[in-house]
Amino acid sequence: MFKSMFKSGCLVRTVHVILTWLTTLVLFLHNTDLRKCQERGDLFQPVLFSSVVLLSVLLYFTVSLMDPGFVLSDSVTKVETSVDSNEELEQMIPQDDSSLKQRRCGYCFLLQPMRAKHCKMCKRCVRRFDHHCPWIDNCVGERNHKWFLLYLCVQFVAVSWGLQASWSGIVFAPTWQQWFTQNGLLLGAFALTAVFSVVSLLLLCIHVYLASVNSTTWEFMSRHRIVYLKHCDSEENPFDRGVICNLWDFCCICGTVAWERIYIRHTNGAV
């Protein structure tokens, strides 16, 4: 974990933490609603806001540093599948169906499970690959996707609250020069939180939708290039089990999943 902190993402993580706490400091040093609550002895909102910010930072590092679901080796691939053993799985897969054959990655030469993809940034194959996020300098995959969604929820609450707080502290002045002098830092905090509020809300909506239909960003954007989806209709998703089941599986399943089984079950049911 500590080795991961000092890779190329160290600068991005440092910038994230500095911006987060500088913005929080600006909100408490100016005459915002948070500062007013603090001055009159009502500490509930300031403590709650600080707790939300701290939680967002902790979740950021959790998602950034954890294993997104790397395919470790061929032998581990056989052991880790949460639905029976790989040998039984291979017996169920028709060997003449090219979309179901496990292929070796052209970069790391490991057997790729279904829905896995090699990330050129991480230089490893990731199970149920969603995308590589430059802001966390890590992939979003089978193991950390739910934590990424939780991080987006908390981050949106933090930045939207910060947006409201920064707006509440802006004061009027007789001249433009005085107005910019008095509100310069708050305007910077307002602009920063406004941008991150829009971005986090858009990402949150996108990933809630993807989780509800059991799809990924990679599958949604590159459907025409993915072997196991080429033969499906444009609106067909072989992994979709309904919104409730999809969200339940997304939030509650912790182990790796043999997606080949679900694909075969869907294909046989459609015949």
Short mmCIF file of C-alpha atoms in Angstrom, two decimals:
data_model
loop_
_atom_site.label_atom_id
_atom_site.label_comp_id
_atom_site.label_asym_id
_atom_site.label_seq_id
_atom_site.Cartn_x
_atom_site.Cartn_y
_atom_site.Cartn_z
CA MET A 1 0.00 0.00 0.00
CA PHE A 2 2.73 2.47 0.97
CA LYS A 3 4.65 1.71 -2.22
CA SER A 4 1.52 2.64 -4.19
CA MET A 5 1.44 6.06 -2.52
CA PHE A 6 4.80 7.02 -3.98
CA LYS A 7 4.12 6.10 -7.59
CA SER A 8 3.01 8.61 -10.20
CA GLY A 9 -0.28 9.15 -8.36
CA CYS A 10 1.44 10.65 -5.33
CA LEU A 11 1.28 14.16 -6.82
CA VAL A 12 -2.41 13.81 -7.71
CA ARG A 13 -3.28 12.54 -4.22
CA THR A 14 -1.27 15.32 -2.60
CA VAL A 15 -3.05 17.96 -4.70
CA HIS A 16 -6.41 16.42 -3.82
CA VAL A 17 -5.73 16.55 -0.07
CA ILE A 18 -4.29 20.09 -0.21
CA LEU A 19 -7.27 21.44 -2.20
CA THR A 20 -9.72 19.69 0.12
CA TRP A 21 -8.31 21.05 3.36
CA LEU A 22 -7.49 24.52 1.99
CA THR A 23 -11.08 24.88 0.81
CA THR A 24 -12.35 23.68 4.19
CA LEU A 25 -10.05 26.15 5.97
CA VAL A 26 -11.30 29.04 3.80
CA LEU A 27 -14.91 28.18 4.67
CA PHE A 28 -14.17 28.27 8.40
CA LEU A 29 -12.05 31.46 8.31
CA HIS A 30 -14.67 33.57 6.49
CA ASN A 31 -18.11 34.64 7.65
CA THR A 32 -19.94 31.63 6.24
CA ASP A 33 -22.84 29.74 7.77
CA LEU A 34 -20.34 27.26 9.23
CA ARG A 35 -18.38 30.04 10.91
CA LYS A 36 -21.56 31.65 12.25
CA CYS A 37 -22.68 28.35 13.78
CA GLN A 38 -19.28 27.94 15.38
CA GLU A 39 -19.31 31.46 16.85
CA ARG A 40 -22.70 31.01 18.48
CA GLY A 41 -21.68 27.68 19.99
CA ASP A 42 -23.72 25.46 17.68
CA LEU A 43 -21.07 22.92 16.73
CA PHE A 44 -23.33 20.30 15.12
CA GLN A 45 -23.07 21.58 11.53
CA PRO A 46 -19.31 22.40 11.65
CA VAL A 47 -18.46 19.00 13.16
CA LEU A 48 -20.75 17.18 10.73
CA PHE A 49 -19.29 19.02 7.75
CA SER A 50 -15.73 18.29 8.89
CA SER A 51 -16.66 14.62 9.38
CA VAL A 52 -18.08 14.40 5.85
CA VAL A 53 -14.91 15.97 4.42
CA LEU A 54 -12.72 13.60 6.42
CA LEU A 55 -14.79 10.62 5.30
CA SER A 56 -14.48 11.70 1.66
CA VAL A 57 -10.68 11.87 2.00
CA LEU A 58 -10.54 8.43 3.66
CA LEU A 59 -12.73 6.93 0.92
CA TYR A 60 -10.59 8.63 -1.72
CA PHE A 61 -7.46 6.90 -0.41
CA THR A 62 -9.33 3.63 0.03
CA VAL A 63 -10.42 3.59 -3.62
CA SER A 64 -7.09 4.94 -4.81
CA LEU A 65 -4.85 2.43 -3.03
CA MET A 66 -6.88 -0.78 -2.96
CA ASP A 67 -6.66 -3.65 -5.42
CA PRO A 68 -9.37 -3.03 -8.06
CA GLY A 69 -9.49 -6.73 -8.94
CA PHE A 70 -6.21 -7.50 -10.65
CA VAL A 71 -5.94 -10.89 -12.36
CA LEU A 72 -3.01 -12.27 -10.38
CA SER A 73 -2.11 -15.48 -12.22
CA ASP A 74 -3.65 -18.43 -14.04
CA SER A 75 -3.55 -20.57 -10.90
CA VAL A 76 -5.20 -17.90 -8.75
CA THR A 77 -7.83 -17.38 -11.44
CA LYS A 78 -8.84 -21.00 -11.05
CA VAL A 79 -9.18 -20.77 -7.29
CA GLU A 80 -10.86 -17.40 -6.82
CA THR A 81 -14.08 -17.82 -8.81
CA SER A 82 -16.98 -17.61 -6.39
CA VAL A 83 -19.24 -19.94 -8.36
CA ASP A 84 -17.77 -23.46 -8.22
CA SER A 85 -14.38 -24.43 -9.63
CA ASN A 86 -12.82 -23.37 -12.91
CA GLU A 87 -12.59 -26.97 -14.15
CA GLU A 88 -16.35 -27.41 -13.90
CA LEU A 89 -16.77 -24.01 -15.54
CA GLU A 90 -14.61 -25.04 -18.50
CA GLN A 91 -16.72 -28.19 -18.98
CA MET A 92 -19.85 -26.03 -19.28
CA ILE A 93 -18.35 -23.62 -21.81
CA PRO A 94 -18.81 -24.74 -25.43
CA GLN A 95 -15.30 -24.81 -26.86
CA ASP A 96 -16.55 -23.86 -30.34
CA ASP A 97 -17.92 -20.56 -29.07
CA SER A 98 -15.15 -17.99 -29.56
CA SER A 99 -16.90 -15.43 -27.36
CA LEU A 100 -16.61 -17.73 -24.32
CA LYS A 101 -13.07 -18.99 -24.71
CA GLN A 102 -10.65 -17.61 -22.16
CA ARG A 103 -8.01 -15.70 -24.07
CA ARG A 104 -4.49 -14.84 -23.06
CA CYS A 105 -3.80 -11.15 -22.66
CA GLY A 106 -1.52 -9.81 -25.36
CA TYR A 107 0.36 -7.69 -22.78
CA CYS A 108 0.73 -9.73 -19.56
CA PHE A 109 -0.03 -13.16 -21.14
CA LEU A 110 -2.47 -14.19 -18.37
CA LEU A 111 -5.79 -15.90 -19.04
CA GLN A 112 -8.44 -13.19 -19.13
CA PRO A 113 -11.76 -13.99 -17.42
CA MET A 114 -14.89 -12.62 -19.08
CA ARG A 115 -15.35 -8.86 -18.56
CA ALA A 116 -11.65 -8.43 -17.72
CA LYS A 117 -9.47 -5.97 -19.62
CA HIS A 118 -5.82 -5.03 -19.59
CA CYS A 119 -5.17 -1.50 -18.33
CA LYS A 120 -2.21 0.10 -20.08
CA MET A 121 -1.79 2.61 -17.23
CA CYS A 122 -1.69 -0.01 -14.46
CA LYS A 123 -0.06 -2.57 -16.82
CA ARG A 124 -2.29 -5.33 -15.44
CA CYS A 125 -5.55 -7.07 -16.28
CA VAL A 126 -8.52 -6.01 -14.15
CA ARG A 127 -11.64 -8.11 -13.47
CA ARG A 128 -14.93 -6.50 -14.51
CA PHE A 129 -12.95 -3.52 -15.77
CA ASP A 130 -14.86 -0.24 -15.69
CA HIS A 131 -12.27 2.46 -16.43
CA HIS A 132 -8.95 3.86 -15.31
CA CYS A 133 -9.58 7.02 -13.28
CA PRO A 134 -6.70 9.52 -13.50
CA TRP A 135 -7.91 11.44 -10.42
CA ILE A 136 -7.40 8.40 -8.16
CA ASP A 137 -4.58 7.02 -10.36
CA ASN A 138 -6.13 3.57 -10.17
CA CYS A 139 -8.51 1.37 -12.07
CA VAL A 140 -12.15 0.94 -11.11
CA GLY A 141 -12.92 -2.75 -11.25
CA GLU A 142 -14.72 -5.63 -9.59
CA ARG A 143 -13.30 -5.13 -6.09
CA ASN A 144 -13.44 -1.33 -5.68
CA HIS A 145 -16.35 -0.27 -7.92
CA LYS A 146 -18.82 -0.18 -5.03
CA TRP A 147 -16.36 1.85 -2.94
CA PHE A 148 -15.88 4.22 -5.86
CA LEU A 149 -19.64 4.78 -6.00
CA LEU A 150 -19.77 5.36 -2.23
CA TYR A 151 -16.89 7.82 -2.55
CA LEU A 152 -18.80 9.73 -5.25
CA CYS A 153 -21.85 9.95 -2.96
CA VAL A 154 -19.88 11.33 -0.02
CA GLN A 155 -17.82 13.61 -2.26
CA PHE A 156 -20.96 15.09 -3.80
CA VAL A 157 -22.42 15.80 -0.34
CA ALA A 158 -19.15 17.44 0.76
CA VAL A 159 -18.64 19.67 -2.30
CA SER A 160 -22.31 20.68 -2.63
CA TRP A 161 -22.36 21.62 1.07
CA GLY A 162 -19.11 23.53 0.55
CA LEU A 163 -20.69 25.29 -2.44
CA GLN A 164 -23.60 26.48 -0.31
CA ALA A 165 -21.31 27.50 2.54
CA SER A 166 -18.98 29.52 0.30
CA TRP A 167 -21.93 31.36 -1.26
CA SER A 168 -23.28 32.23 2.19
CA GLY A 169 -20.03 33.97 3.11
CA ILE A 170 -19.83 36.32 0.12
CA VAL A 171 -20.37 39.95 1.20
CA PHE A 172 -21.15 43.10 -0.76
CA ALA A 173 -18.78 46.07 -1.04
CA PRO A 174 -19.09 49.60 -2.50
CA THR A 175 -16.49 48.99 -5.24
CA TRP A 176 -15.49 46.02 -7.40
CA GLN A 177 -11.93 46.17 -6.12
CA GLN A 178 -13.04 45.94 -2.48
CA TRP A 179 -15.50 43.20 -3.36
CA PHE A 180 -12.80 41.07 -4.99
CA THR A 181 -10.40 41.77 -2.12
CA GLN A 182 -12.90 40.68 0.53
CA ASN A 183 -14.30 37.70 -1.39
CA GLY A 184 -11.32 36.51 -3.43
CA LEU A 185 -10.64 33.29 -1.50
CA LEU A 186 -14.35 32.54 -1.15
CA LEU A 187 -14.84 33.01 -4.89
CA GLY A 188 -12.02 30.54 -5.49
CA ALA A 189 -13.66 28.06 -3.10
CA PHE A 190 -17.02 28.65 -4.76
CA ALA A 191 -15.61 28.02 -8.26
CA LEU A 192 -13.76 24.89 -7.13
CA THR A 193 -16.73 23.37 -5.32
CA ALA A 194 -19.06 24.29 -8.21
CA VAL A 195 -16.89 22.40 -10.73
CA PHE A 196 -16.51 19.36 -8.48
CA SER A 197 -20.23 19.38 -7.65
CA VAL A 198 -21.13 19.12 -11.35
CA VAL A 199 -18.48 16.49 -12.08
CA SER A 200 -19.27 14.33 -9.04
CA LEU A 201 -23.03 14.53 -9.72
CA LEU A 202 -22.58 13.47 -13.36
CA LEU A 203 -20.28 10.59 -12.39
CA LEU A 204 -22.63 9.55 -9.60
CA CYS A 205 -25.63 9.41 -11.94
CA ILE A 206 -23.66 7.50 -14.58
CA HIS A 207 -22.35 4.87 -12.19
CA VAL A 208 -25.69 4.39 -10.43
CA TYR A 209 -27.21 3.72 -13.84
CA LEU A 210 -24.40 1.32 -14.81
CA ALA A 211 -24.78 -0.55 -11.51
CA SER A 212 -28.56 -0.79 -11.97
CA VAL A 213 -28.16 -2.46 -15.39
CA ASN A 214 -25.02 -4.46 -14.47
CA SER A 215 -22.82 -2.84 -17.07
CA THR A 216 -19.49 -1.01 -17.05
CA THR A 217 -18.17 2.13 -18.67
CA TRP A 218 -15.93 0.05 -20.92
CA GLU A 219 -18.82 -2.19 -22.05
CA PHE A 220 -21.12 0.79 -22.56
CA MET A 221 -18.61 2.80 -24.61
CA SER A 222 -16.91 -0.02 -26.53
CA ARG A 223 -19.73 -2.50 -27.01
CA HIS A 224 -19.03 -2.89 -30.73
CA ARG A 225 -15.43 -4.01 -30.03
CA ILE A 226 -16.11 -6.53 -27.24
CA VAL A 227 -16.30 -10.13 -28.44
CA TYR A 228 -18.92 -11.42 -26.01
CA LEU A 229 -21.27 -8.48 -26.74
CA LYS A 230 -20.91 -8.33 -30.52
CA HIS A 231 -23.53 -11.04 -31.04
CA CYS A 232 -26.08 -9.42 -28.71
CA ASP A 233 -28.71 -6.91 -29.76
CA SER A 234 -27.92 -3.24 -29.19
CA GLU A 235 -30.26 -3.10 -26.18
CA GLU A 236 -29.42 -6.57 -24.83
CA ASN A 237 -27.19 -7.08 -21.80
CA PRO A 238 -26.46 -10.75 -20.96
CA PHE A 239 -25.53 -9.85 -17.36
CA ASP A 240 -28.69 -7.86 -16.55
CA ARG A 241 -30.85 -9.64 -13.93
CA GLY A 242 -33.18 -6.73 -13.16
CA VAL A 243 -32.57 -3.50 -11.26
CA ILE A 244 -33.09 -4.90 -7.75
CA CYS A 245 -30.92 -7.98 -8.27
CA ASN A 246 -28.27 -5.94 -10.06
CA LEU A 247 -27.99 -3.39 -7.26
CA TRP A 248 -28.05 -6.14 -4.62
CA ASP A 249 -25.23 -8.02 -6.34
CA PHE A 250 -23.27 -4.81 -6.91
CA CYS A 251 -23.43 -3.75 -3.27
CA CYS A 252 -23.33 -7.11 -1.47
CA ILE A 253 -21.18 -9.56 -3.46
CA CYS A 254 -17.58 -9.32 -2.26
CA GLY A 255 -15.95 -12.27 -4.06
CA THR A 256 -15.11 -12.61 -7.71
CA VAL A 257 -17.85 -13.83 -10.03
CA ALA A 258 -17.66 -16.35 -12.87
CA TRP A 259 -19.41 -14.17 -15.44
CA GLU A 260 -19.18 -16.99 -17.98
CA ARG A 261 -21.84 -18.88 -16.00
CA ILE A 262 -24.26 -15.95 -16.09
CA TYR A 263 -23.56 -15.42 -19.79
CA ILE A 264 -24.27 -19.10 -20.58
CA ARG A 265 -27.44 -19.07 -18.48
CA HIS A 266 -28.68 -16.01 -20.35
CA THR A 267 -27.74 -17.48 -23.74
CA ASN A 268 -29.46 -20.81 -23.01
CA GLY A 269 -32.54 -19.02 -21.72
CA ALA A 270 -32.75 -16.91 -24.86
CA VAL A 271 -32.64 -19.95 -27.13
#
